[in-house]
Amino acid sequence: MKNLYQLLYGVAALLLLTVILGGSLTKPVFNNYSVRTLETAGVKRASMDSIDSRIDDMLFNVKKVQLQIEKIKNIFSSDEIDESKYQRTKSEVFVKNIYNPMNELLIVFYRIGFFFVSIILFLSAVIFQLIYRSRDLRRRVEKLETLLPKNI
């Protein structure tokens, strides 16, 4: 029983340390859990990237049309058109605004869940330690009672 409560204390401390360092050191662990949860729920990163690339294609086509309009406007002018404004850009609308916040939210939920599990394990270890100590005390008292003479 002593080994059990010591093991529970160790696991609770390890989980609590993991939760506390979950924003920096152990973030890949929680990120892996949340990505797998999102994949299981049907929210796939590849699908979000595909949607984002389609949106980028549409925006690029609009920019090409705007560039042509600018060229037509400046046909009789000697002004140079800044074509860098009309380059293809990667906006990642869905990944930045939907996927990443959901991922971060799941990481927070996992950290909260692991925190409560560590508290439950810690309290279980305290209960097992109290049970062990009370049994040990009872055993020692019984041993002392047998050693004392019965006439006293």
PDB file of N, CA, C and O in Angstrom, residues 9 14-15 18 35-37 57 60-61 70 72-74 94 96 110 112 115 123 128 131 145 152:
ATOM      1  N   TYR A   9       1.374   9.740  -5.736  1.00  0.00           N
ATOM      2  CA  TYR A   9       1.982  11.066  -5.547  1.00  0.00           C
ATOM      3  C   TYR A   9       2.884  11.428  -6.727  1.00  0.00           C
ATOM      4  O   TYR A   9       2.850  12.551  -7.239  1.00  0.00           O
ATOM      5  N   LEU A  14       3.846  14.513 -11.615  1.00  0.00           N
ATOM      6  CA  LEU A  14       4.243  14.533 -13.023  1.00  0.00           C
ATOM      7  C   LEU A  14       3.162  15.170 -13.902  1.00  0.00           C
ATOM      8  O   LEU A  14       3.462  15.995 -14.766  1.00  0.00           O
ATOM      9  N   LEU A  15       1.902  14.810 -13.655  1.00  0.00           N
ATOM     10  CA  LEU A  15       0.806  15.417 -14.421  1.00  0.00           C
ATOM     11  C   LEU A  15       0.694  16.914 -14.144  1.00  0.00           C
ATOM     12  O   LEU A  15       0.465  17.708 -15.067  1.00  0.00           O
ATOM     13  N   THR A  18       3.391  18.637 -15.969  1.00  0.00           N
ATOM     14  CA  THR A  18       3.060  18.661 -17.394  1.00  0.00           C
ATOM     15  C   THR A  18       2.045  19.760 -17.700  1.00  0.00           C
ATOM     16  O   THR A  18       2.157  20.455 -18.705  1.00  0.00           O
ATOM     17  N   VAL A  35      -4.623  17.817 -32.057  1.00  0.00           N
ATOM     18  CA  VAL A  35      -4.696  17.566 -33.503  1.00  0.00           C
ATOM     19  C   VAL A  35      -5.388  16.237 -33.760  1.00  0.00           C
ATOM     20  O   VAL A  35      -6.234  16.120 -34.659  1.00  0.00           O
ATOM     21  N   ARG A  36      -5.039  15.228 -32.966  1.00  0.00           N
ATOM     22  CA  ARG A  36      -5.701  13.927 -33.136  1.00  0.00           C
ATOM     23  C   ARG A  36      -7.185  14.013 -32.824  1.00  0.00           C
ATOM     24  O   ARG A  36      -8.003  13.379 -33.497  1.00  0.00           O
ATOM     25  N   THR A  37      -7.551  14.803 -31.829  1.00  0.00           N
ATOM     26  CA  THR A  37      -8.966  14.975 -31.503  1.00  0.00           C
ATOM     27  C   THR A  37      -9.702  15.671 -32.645  1.00  0.00           C
ATOM     28  O   THR A  37     -10.811  15.273 -33.010  1.00  0.00           O
ATOM     29  N   ASP A  57      -6.629  31.382 -54.564  1.00  0.00           N
ATOM     30  CA  ASP A  57      -6.766  31.407 -56.021  1.00  0.00           C
ATOM     31  C   ASP A  57      -7.783  32.465 -56.462  1.00  0.00           C
ATOM     32  O   ASP A  57      -7.535  33.212 -57.412  1.00  0.00           O
ATOM     33  N   PHE A  60      -6.337  35.879 -55.937  1.00  0.00           N
ATOM     34  CA  PHE A  60      -5.314  36.162 -56.942  1.00  0.00           C
ATOM     35  C   PHE A  60      -5.944  36.528 -58.281  1.00  0.00           C
ATOM     36  O   PHE A  60      -5.471  37.433 -58.977  1.00  0.00           O
ATOM     37  N   ASN A  61      -7.027  35.840 -58.639  1.00  0.00           N
ATOM     38  CA  ASN A  61      -7.726  36.181 -59.887  1.00  0.00           C
ATOM     39  C   ASN A  61      -8.298  37.594 -59.819  1.00  0.00           C
ATOM     40  O   ASN A  61      -8.247  38.344 -60.803  1.00  0.00           O
ATOM     41  N   GLU A  70      -5.731  48.599 -63.720  1.00  0.00           N
ATOM     42  CA  GLU A  70      -4.723  49.629 -63.464  1.00  0.00           C
ATOM     43  C   GLU A  70      -3.881  49.887 -64.717  1.00  0.00           C
ATOM     44  O   GLU A  70      -3.528  51.026 -65.011  1.00  0.00           O
ATOM     45  N   ILE A  72      -4.856  49.498 -67.788  1.00  0.00           N
ATOM     46  CA  ILE A  72      -5.702  50.228 -68.737  1.00  0.00           C
ATOM     47  C   ILE A  72      -5.829  51.691 -68.315  1.00  0.00           C
ATOM     48  O   ILE A  72      -5.787  52.597 -69.154  1.00  0.00           O
ATOM     49  N   LYS A  73      -5.948  51.948 -67.028  1.00  0.00           N
ATOM     50  CA  LYS A  73      -6.042  53.324 -66.529  1.00  0.00           C
ATOM     51  C   LYS A  73      -4.770  54.108 -66.848  1.00  0.00           C
ATOM     52  O   LYS A  73      -4.820  55.290 -67.165  1.00  0.00           O
ATOM     53  N   ASN A  74      -3.647  53.452 -66.732  1.00  0.00           N
ATOM     54  CA  ASN A  74      -2.363  54.130 -66.897  1.00  0.00           C
ATOM     55  C   ASN A  74      -1.784  53.943 -68.303  1.00  0.00           C
ATOM     56  O   ASN A  74      -0.584  54.103 -68.501  1.00  0.00           O
ATOM     57  N   PHE A  94      -9.000  30.308 -43.159  1.00  0.00           N
ATOM     58  CA  PHE A  94      -9.631  29.291 -42.326  1.00  0.00           C
ATOM     59  C   PHE A  94      -8.677  28.738 -41.278  1.00  0.00           C
ATOM     60  O   PHE A  94      -9.084  28.471 -40.147  1.00  0.00           O
ATOM     61  N   LYS A  96      -6.073  30.269 -39.824  1.00  0.00           N
ATOM     62  CA  LYS A  96      -5.814  31.258 -38.773  1.00  0.00           C
ATOM     63  C   LYS A  96      -7.052  31.566 -37.943  1.00  0.00           C
ATOM     64  O   LYS A  96      -6.954  31.819 -36.747  1.00  0.00           O
ATOM     65  N   TYR A 110      -7.559  20.170 -22.557  1.00  0.00           N
ATOM     66  CA  TYR A 110      -6.726  19.048 -22.126  1.00  0.00           C
ATOM     67  C   TYR A 110      -5.914  19.420 -20.887  1.00  0.00           C
ATOM     68  O   TYR A 110      -5.773  18.600 -19.965  1.00  0.00           O
ATOM     69  N   ILE A 112      -6.695  21.627 -18.583  1.00  0.00           N
ATOM     70  CA  ILE A 112      -7.625  21.676 -17.452  1.00  0.00           C
ATOM     71  C   ILE A 112      -7.990  20.259 -17.007  1.00  0.00           C
ATOM     72  O   ILE A 112      -8.029  19.960 -15.807  1.00  0.00           O
ATOM     73  N   PHE A 115      -5.160  18.720 -15.212  1.00  0.00           N
ATOM     74  CA  PHE A 115      -5.038  19.334 -13.890  1.00  0.00           C
ATOM     75  C   PHE A 115      -5.989  18.666 -12.904  1.00  0.00           C
ATOM     76  O   PHE A 115      -5.597  18.320 -11.782  1.00  0.00           O
ATOM     77  N   LEU A 123      -5.308  13.494  -4.252  1.00  0.00           N
ATOM     78  CA  LEU A 123      -6.216  13.239  -3.136  1.00  0.00           C
ATOM     79  C   LEU A 123      -6.372  11.745  -2.875  1.00  0.00           C
ATOM     80  O   LEU A 123      -6.498  11.322  -1.719  1.00  0.00           O
ATOM     81  N   PHE A 128      -5.048   6.981   0.508  1.00  0.00           N
ATOM     82  CA  PHE A 128      -4.335   5.718   0.697  1.00  0.00           C
ATOM     83  C   PHE A 128      -3.254   5.844   1.764  1.00  0.00           C
ATOM     84  O   PHE A 128      -3.014   4.905   2.526  1.00  0.00           O
ATOM     85  N   ILE A 131      -5.028   5.679   5.136  1.00  0.00           N
ATOM     86  CA  ILE A 131      -5.425   4.291   5.418  1.00  0.00           C
ATOM     87  C   ILE A 131      -4.212   3.478   5.864  1.00  0.00           C
ATOM     88  O   ILE A 131      -4.263   2.730   6.848  1.00  0.00           O
ATOM     89  N   GLU A 145       0.292  -3.695  23.089  1.00  0.00           N
ATOM     90  CA  GLU A 145      -0.654  -4.273  24.057  1.00  0.00           C
ATOM     91  C   GLU A 145      -0.272  -5.701  24.410  1.00  0.00           C
ATOM     92  O   GLU A 145      -0.443  -6.139  25.537  1.00  0.00           O
ATOM     93  N   ILE A 152      -1.548  -5.038  34.770  1.00  0.00           N
ATOM     94  CA  ILE A 152      -1.361  -3.632  35.088  1.00  0.00           C
ATOM     95  C   ILE A 152      -2.609  -2.872  34.848  1.00  0.00           C
ATOM     96  O   ILE A 152      -3.521  -2.821  34.338  1.00  0.00           O
TER      97      ILE A 152
END
